[in-house]
Amino acid sequence: MSTSPLHAVAHLLDTSARICVLTGAGVSAESGVATFRDPDGLWARFSPYELASMDGFLANPDRVRDWYNYRRAIINSVEPNAGHVAIAKLEKMFGASFTLATQNVDRLHQRAGSIRVLEVHGNIHENRCNGCHGVRSDDELTCPSCSGSMRPNVVWFGEDLPEDVFAAAEEAARTCDVMLVIGTSADVWPAAGLPYTAKMAGAQIVEINPNQTSLTPHVHHVLSGTSAVILPQILEAMT
Ligand code: BV8
């Protein structure tokens, strides 16, 4: 009897020791949070360089702050979906041998129960000082410590990723047996390089996405569908 691609992935997880998961905006789509590059995504309506770059912020800080507050309100009004919950369950099953690296800044993984989350692009619920890099959870516009201007604590285009966080994600990619790449267009570097790092180190790469991406030709297993549907099915098929 031939095994379905989904059952083959479930078997892969059953027989693997170290699991790494990389998520993108697609994991939050079924919660009602817009992705970036889908036809109805944020970049179809807003300019990434005006709203997700330092130049854009310096040119019009109020416009950028308003956009992030608009996104914060949406994120605070939604709930994690079954895909987030399934990923949190995988962490409980694999314990310290499980690593979740996310490009998402919405913290829906944490709200679904994920404990150790490597946020390679930051956290939308905090602000960071442009001067002293101090992080605050309130909505102060000026840093009380150094009077620098506060901006969302996310990684913008042209900005380095948090070094220790990305180093941990790279280490997990180098040492895992399987990497699940879920809900990402795999177009934004250097996070998009993590699946290639894992593959070069000998891991099996699984892509879970309703669409093809630039990564699709390079993976070992493709599960075409949405994460809130597919991930619970994988857990159901695991022994
Ligand atoms: C940097 C702000 C060093 C946070 C974002 C080569 C090497 C290094 C850098 C570069 C390089 N080439 C170009 C660069 C520069 C740039 C880059 O990669 N540009 C791209 C566009 C070509 N990278 C950077 O600038 C990075 N910094 O490299 O620093 C440096 C320093 C100085 C000068 C040069 C380099 C910083 C990147 C972070 C940018 N920040 N946003 C925020 O506001 O949220 S971008 C944005 O893209 C988000 O961060 C997001 O996390 C990220 C990735 O997007 P995805 O999560 O994949 O979402 P997307 O919409 O694209 O795709 C969704 C997918 O889900 C789709 O495939 C869809 O089919 C699927 N889907 C939809 N529904 C579902 C689903 N899947 C499952 N279930 C569903 N229901």
Short mmCIF file of C-alpha atoms and ligand atoms in Angstrom, two decimals:
data_model
loop_
_atom_site.label_atom_id
_atom_site.label_comp_id
_atom_site.label_asym_id
_atom_site.label_seq_id
_atom_site.Cartn_x
_atom_site.Cartn_y
_atom_site.Cartn_z
CA MET A 1 0.00 0.00 0.00
CA SER A 2 1.57 3.34 -1.00
CA THR A 3 2.06 5.85 1.79
CA SER A 4 0.54 9.30 1.31
CA PRO A 5 2.95 12.26 1.42
CA LEU A 6 1.38 13.29 4.73
CA HIS A 7 1.86 9.85 6.27
CA ALA A 8 5.44 9.81 5.00
CA VAL A 9 6.07 13.07 6.89
CA ALA A 10 4.38 11.70 10.01
CA HIS A 11 6.65 8.62 9.81
CA LEU A 12 9.66 10.91 9.31
CA LEU A 13 8.79 12.77 12.52
CA ASP A 14 8.18 9.47 14.37
CA THR A 15 11.64 8.26 13.43
CA SER A 16 13.59 11.51 13.92
CA ALA A 17 15.37 12.79 17.00
CA ARG A 18 15.82 16.52 16.34
CA ILE A 19 13.11 18.66 14.76
CA CYS A 20 13.39 22.27 13.60
CA VAL A 21 10.38 24.30 12.50
CA LEU A 22 10.62 27.55 10.52
CA THR A 23 7.40 29.53 10.21
CA GLY A 24 6.31 32.58 8.25
CA ALA A 25 3.21 34.73 7.96
CA GLY A 26 1.20 31.89 6.39
CA VAL A 27 0.94 30.17 9.79
CA SER A 28 -1.06 33.17 11.10
CA ALA A 29 -3.23 33.54 7.97
CA GLU A 30 -5.99 31.24 9.27
CA SER A 31 -6.15 33.37 12.41
CA GLY A 32 -7.06 36.34 10.22
CA VAL A 33 -3.64 38.04 10.12
CA ALA A 34 -2.71 39.17 6.61
CA THR A 35 0.44 37.74 5.05
CA PHE A 36 2.89 39.98 3.19
CA ARG A 37 3.17 38.63 -0.34
CA ASP A 38 -0.16 36.91 -1.00
CA PRO A 39 -2.41 38.72 -3.50
CA ASP A 40 -4.37 40.22 -0.57
CA GLY A 41 -1.20 40.64 1.51
CA LEU A 42 0.21 43.71 3.22
CA TRP A 43 2.71 44.47 0.47
CA ALA A 44 -0.15 44.57 -2.05
CA ARG A 45 -1.62 47.49 -0.12
CA PHE A 46 1.34 49.14 1.60
CA SER A 47 4.94 49.93 0.60
CA PRO A 48 7.41 47.70 2.45
CA TYR A 49 10.19 50.25 2.14
CA GLU A 50 8.04 53.12 3.41
CA LEU A 51 6.75 51.11 6.36
CA ALA A 52 9.35 48.43 7.16
CA SER A 53 12.66 50.29 6.80
CA MET A 54 14.61 52.82 8.84
CA ASP A 55 14.52 55.30 5.94
CA GLY A 56 10.74 55.04 5.87
CA PHE A 57 10.56 55.55 9.63
CA LEU A 58 12.88 58.58 9.62
CA ALA A 59 10.93 60.09 6.71
CA ASN A 60 7.58 59.72 8.47
CA PRO A 61 7.70 58.17 11.96
CA ASP A 62 4.01 58.82 12.64
CA ARG A 63 2.96 56.93 9.47
CA VAL A 64 5.10 53.93 10.46
CA ARG A 65 3.94 53.99 14.08
CA ASP A 66 0.30 54.20 12.92
CA TRP A 67 0.80 51.21 10.60
CA TYR A 68 2.28 49.08 13.35
CA ASN A 69 -0.50 50.12 15.76
CA TYR A 70 -3.02 49.14 13.04
CA ARG A 71 -1.37 45.70 12.81
CA ARG A 72 -1.13 45.38 16.63
CA ALA A 73 -4.89 45.99 16.93
CA ILE A 74 -5.62 43.22 14.40
CA ILE A 75 -3.21 40.78 16.09
CA ASN A 76 -4.69 41.53 19.53
CA SER A 77 -8.19 40.84 18.18
CA VAL A 78 -7.46 37.33 16.80
CA GLU A 79 -6.71 33.93 18.33
CA PRO A 80 -4.00 31.39 17.52
CA ASN A 81 -5.21 28.72 15.10
CA ALA A 82 -4.94 24.91 15.04
CA GLY A 83 -1.62 25.16 13.22
CA HIS A 84 -0.07 27.18 16.06
CA VAL A 85 -1.51 24.68 18.57
CA ALA A 86 -0.09 21.71 16.64
CA ILE A 87 3.38 23.29 16.63
CA ALA A 88 3.15 23.83 20.40
CA LYS A 89 2.21 20.14 20.77
CA LEU A 90 5.27 19.12 18.72
CA GLU A 91 7.44 21.09 21.16
CA LYS A 92 5.88 19.17 24.08
CA MET A 93 6.47 15.84 22.28
CA PHE A 94 10.12 16.51 21.40
CA GLY A 95 11.16 18.70 24.34
CA ALA A 96 14.69 20.09 24.11
CA SER A 97 15.18 18.36 20.74
CA PHE A 98 12.64 20.76 19.19
CA THR A 99 13.39 24.26 17.94
CA LEU A 100 10.88 26.77 16.58
CA ALA A 101 12.27 29.71 14.61
CA THR A 102 9.68 32.17 13.39
CA GLN A 103 9.80 35.16 11.07
CA ASN A 104 6.49 36.23 12.59
CA VAL A 105 6.36 39.10 15.05
CA ASP A 106 2.78 38.49 16.27
CA ARG A 107 3.53 36.13 19.23
CA LEU A 108 0.61 33.88 18.27
CA HIS A 109 2.96 30.90 18.72
CA GLN A 110 3.47 31.86 22.36
CA ARG A 111 -0.26 32.44 22.86
CA ALA A 112 -0.85 28.89 21.50
CA GLY A 113 1.54 27.43 24.10
CA SER A 114 4.94 27.44 22.36
CA ILE A 115 7.57 28.12 25.02
CA ARG A 116 10.95 28.45 23.30
CA VAL A 117 10.45 30.64 20.23
CA LEU A 118 13.32 32.13 18.24
CA GLU A 119 11.85 35.40 16.89
CA VAL A 120 14.35 36.16 14.12
CA HIS A 121 12.42 39.27 12.99
CA GLY A 122 11.51 40.60 16.44
CA ASN A 123 8.30 41.21 18.34
CA ILE A 124 5.61 43.70 17.28
CA HIS A 125 4.30 44.13 20.84
CA GLU A 126 7.43 45.96 22.02
CA ASN A 127 9.24 49.15 21.01
CA ARG A 128 13.00 49.62 20.83
CA CYS A 129 15.02 52.83 21.19
CA ASN A 130 16.91 53.87 18.08
CA GLY A 131 19.62 55.30 20.33
CA CYS A 132 20.36 52.96 23.24
CA HIS A 133 18.36 49.97 21.85
CA GLY A 134 16.45 49.75 25.14
CA VAL A 135 13.22 47.73 24.76
CA ARG A 136 9.93 48.88 26.29
CA SER A 137 6.38 47.46 26.25
CA ASP A 138 4.62 50.80 26.70
CA ASP A 139 3.86 53.35 23.97
CA GLU A 140 6.47 55.98 24.93
CA LEU A 141 7.61 57.74 21.73
CA THR A 142 10.84 59.01 23.30
CA CYS A 143 13.25 56.86 25.27
CA PRO A 144 13.17 57.88 28.96
CA SER A 145 16.81 56.76 29.30
CA CYS A 146 18.50 58.53 26.39
CA SER A 147 15.74 60.57 24.68
CA GLY A 148 16.18 58.55 21.48
CA SER A 149 13.11 57.84 19.38
CA MET A 150 11.24 54.61 20.04
CA ARG A 151 10.34 52.35 17.06
CA PRO A 152 8.67 48.93 16.81
CA ASN A 153 10.97 46.13 18.04
CA VAL A 154 10.95 44.35 14.65
CA VAL A 155 13.69 43.83 12.06
CA TRP A 156 13.27 46.14 9.08
CA PHE A 157 14.73 45.74 5.62
CA GLY A 158 18.45 46.54 5.70
CA GLU A 159 18.65 45.84 9.44
CA ASP A 160 20.60 42.96 10.96
CA LEU A 161 18.69 40.17 12.63
CA PRO A 162 19.22 39.72 16.41
CA GLU A 163 22.61 38.01 16.36
CA ASP A 164 22.18 35.52 19.19
CA VAL A 165 18.66 34.57 18.09
CA PHE A 166 19.67 33.97 14.47
CA ALA A 167 22.80 32.09 15.56
CA ALA A 168 20.56 29.74 17.59
CA ALA A 169 18.29 29.27 14.57
CA GLU A 170 21.30 28.46 12.37
CA GLU A 171 22.61 25.97 14.96
CA ALA A 172 19.21 24.27 15.05
CA ALA A 173 19.17 24.15 11.23
CA ARG A 174 22.65 22.57 11.19
CA THR A 175 21.80 19.89 13.76
CA CYS A 176 18.21 18.87 13.02
CA ASP A 177 17.11 15.64 11.30
CA VAL A 178 13.95 17.25 9.86
CA MET A 179 13.03 20.87 9.16
CA LEU A 180 9.36 21.75 8.67
CA VAL A 181 9.13 24.97 6.63
CA ILE A 182 5.62 26.27 7.15
CA GLY A 183 3.82 29.25 5.64
CA THR A 184 6.73 31.21 4.23
CA SER A 185 7.47 32.48 0.74
CA ALA A 186 11.15 31.80 1.60
CA ASP A 187 12.10 35.04 -0.15
CA VAL A 188 13.43 37.13 2.76
CA TRP A 189 17.06 36.60 3.62
CA PRO A 190 18.96 35.59 5.67
CA ALA A 191 16.02 33.67 7.29
CA ALA A 192 15.27 32.12 3.88
CA GLY A 193 18.70 30.50 4.01
CA LEU A 194 17.86 28.33 7.04
CA PRO A 195 16.27 25.47 5.02
CA TYR A 196 19.33 25.35 2.75
CA THR A 197 21.60 25.24 5.80
CA ALA A 198 19.56 22.33 7.17
CA LYS A 199 19.55 20.49 3.83
CA MET A 200 23.34 20.88 3.40
CA ALA A 201 23.75 19.43 6.89
CA GLY A 202 21.75 16.35 5.86
CA ALA A 203 18.26 17.15 7.17
CA GLN A 204 15.05 16.17 5.40
CA ILE A 205 13.18 19.35 4.39
CA VAL A 206 9.38 19.43 4.45
CA GLU A 207 7.45 22.38 2.99
CA ILE A 208 3.87 23.01 4.12
CA ASN A 209 2.26 25.68 1.99
CA PRO A 210 -0.83 25.96 -0.27
CA ASN A 211 1.40 27.49 -2.93
CA GLN A 212 4.73 26.70 -4.57
CA THR A 213 7.65 28.87 -3.49
CA SER A 214 11.25 29.40 -4.58
CA LEU A 215 12.14 26.73 -2.00
CA THR A 216 9.77 24.06 -3.36
CA PRO A 217 12.21 22.57 -5.94
CA HIS A 218 14.78 22.10 -3.18
CA VAL A 219 12.74 20.25 -0.56
CA HIS A 220 12.28 16.51 0.00
CA HIS A 221 8.56 16.55 0.91
CA VAL A 222 5.83 18.97 -0.23
CA LEU A 223 2.49 19.06 1.59
CA SER A 224 0.26 21.40 -0.41
CA GLY A 225 -2.32 22.92 1.85
CA THR A 226 -2.89 25.24 4.76
CA SER A 227 -1.09 24.81 8.06
CA ALA A 228 -4.19 24.87 10.29
CA VAL A 229 -5.52 21.86 8.34
CA ILE A 230 -2.32 19.92 7.58
CA LEU A 231 -0.45 20.19 10.90
CA PRO A 232 -3.20 18.58 13.03
CA GLN A 233 -3.47 15.83 10.38
CA ILE A 234 0.27 15.13 10.68
CA LEU A 235 0.04 14.86 14.47
CA GLU A 236 -3.00 12.59 14.09
CA ALA A 237 -1.00 10.32 11.73
CA MET A 238 2.00 10.10 14.09
CA THR A 239 2.15 7.04 16.33
C1 BV8 B 1 19.43 41.79 6.51
C2 BV8 B 1 9.39 43.68 9.15
C3 BV8 B 1 21.73 42.31 6.73
C4 BV8 B 1 8.82 42.93 10.30
C5 BV8 B 1 10.16 42.41 7.26
C6 BV8 B 1 20.68 38.29 0.79
C7 BV8 B 1 21.23 38.10 2.06
C8 BV8 B 1 20.91 38.95 3.11
C9 BV8 B 1 20.00 40.00 2.91
C10 BV8 B 1 19.44 40.19 1.66
C11 BV8 B 1 19.78 39.34 0.61
N1 BV8 B 1 19.09 39.77 -0.47
C12 BV8 B 1 18.33 40.83 -0.14
C13 BV8 B 1 18.54 41.12 1.16
C14 BV8 B 1 17.89 42.22 1.88
C15 BV8 B 1 16.55 41.81 2.49
C16 BV8 B 1 15.77 40.80 1.69
O1 BV8 B 1 15.84 39.60 1.95
N2 BV8 B 1 14.98 41.28 0.76
C17 BV8 B 1 14.14 40.39 -0.02
C18 BV8 B 1 12.76 41.00 -0.16
C19 BV8 B 1 14.82 40.12 -1.33
N3 BV8 B 1 16.78 41.29 3.83
C20 BV8 B 1 16.93 42.16 4.85
O2 BV8 B 1 16.96 43.35 4.70
C21 BV8 B 1 17.07 41.54 6.23
N4 BV8 B 1 18.21 42.11 6.89
O3 BV8 B 1 19.66 41.03 5.62
O4 BV8 B 1 20.43 42.41 7.26
C22 BV8 B 1 21.88 43.49 5.84
C23 BV8 B 1 22.15 44.70 6.44
C24 BV8 B 1 22.33 45.81 5.62
C25 BV8 B 1 22.20 45.70 4.22
C26 BV8 B 1 21.88 44.47 3.63
C27 BV8 B 1 21.71 43.35 4.45
C28 BV8 B 1 15.85 41.88 7.07
C29 BV8 B 1 14.67 41.06 6.64
C30 BV8 B 1 13.45 41.35 7.52
C31 BV8 B 1 12.57 42.35 6.84
N5 BV8 B 1 11.39 42.62 7.65
N6 BV8 B 1 9.14 42.92 7.92
C32 BV8 B 1 7.32 43.09 10.25
O5 BV8 B 1 6.86 44.24 10.14
O6 BV8 B 1 6.63 42.07 10.35
S1 BV8 B 1 9.80 41.53 5.86
C33 BV8 B 1 8.57 40.39 6.08
O7 BV8 B 1 8.97 39.25 5.30
C34 BV8 B 1 8.34 39.84 7.48
O8 BV8 B 1 9.41 40.02 8.36
C35 BV8 B 1 8.16 38.36 7.22
O9 BV8 B 1 8.42 37.65 8.35
C36 BV8 B 1 9.16 38.15 6.15
C37 BV8 B 1 8.99 36.86 5.37
O10 BV8 B 1 7.68 36.84 4.80
P1 BV8 B 1 6.81 35.51 5.02
O11 BV8 B 1 6.67 35.29 6.48
O12 BV8 B 1 7.37 34.40 4.22
O13 BV8 B 1 5.39 35.94 4.47
P2 BV8 B 1 4.95 36.04 2.92
O14 BV8 B 1 3.71 36.84 2.90
O15 BV8 B 1 6.11 36.44 2.08
O16 BV8 B 1 4.61 34.52 2.53
C38 BV8 B 1 3.53 33.87 3.17
C39 BV8 B 1 3.54 32.43 2.70
O17 BV8 B 1 2.51 31.73 3.39
C40 BV8 B 1 3.25 32.28 1.21
O18 BV8 B 1 4.16 31.36 0.65
C41 BV8 B 1 1.81 31.69 1.18
O19 BV8 B 1 1.64 30.81 0.09
C42 BV8 B 1 1.78 30.95 2.47
N7 BV8 B 1 0.44 30.80 3.06
C43 BV8 B 1 -0.64 31.64 2.91
N8 BV8 B 1 -1.67 31.14 3.65
C44 BV8 B 1 -1.21 30.01 4.28
C45 BV8 B 1 0.13 29.81 3.90
N9 BV8 B 1 0.86 28.77 4.35
C46 BV8 B 1 0.26 27.91 5.20
N10 BV8 B 1 -1.03 28.04 5.62
C47 BV8 B 1 -1.78 29.07 5.18
N11 BV8 B 1 -3.06 29.20 5.59
#
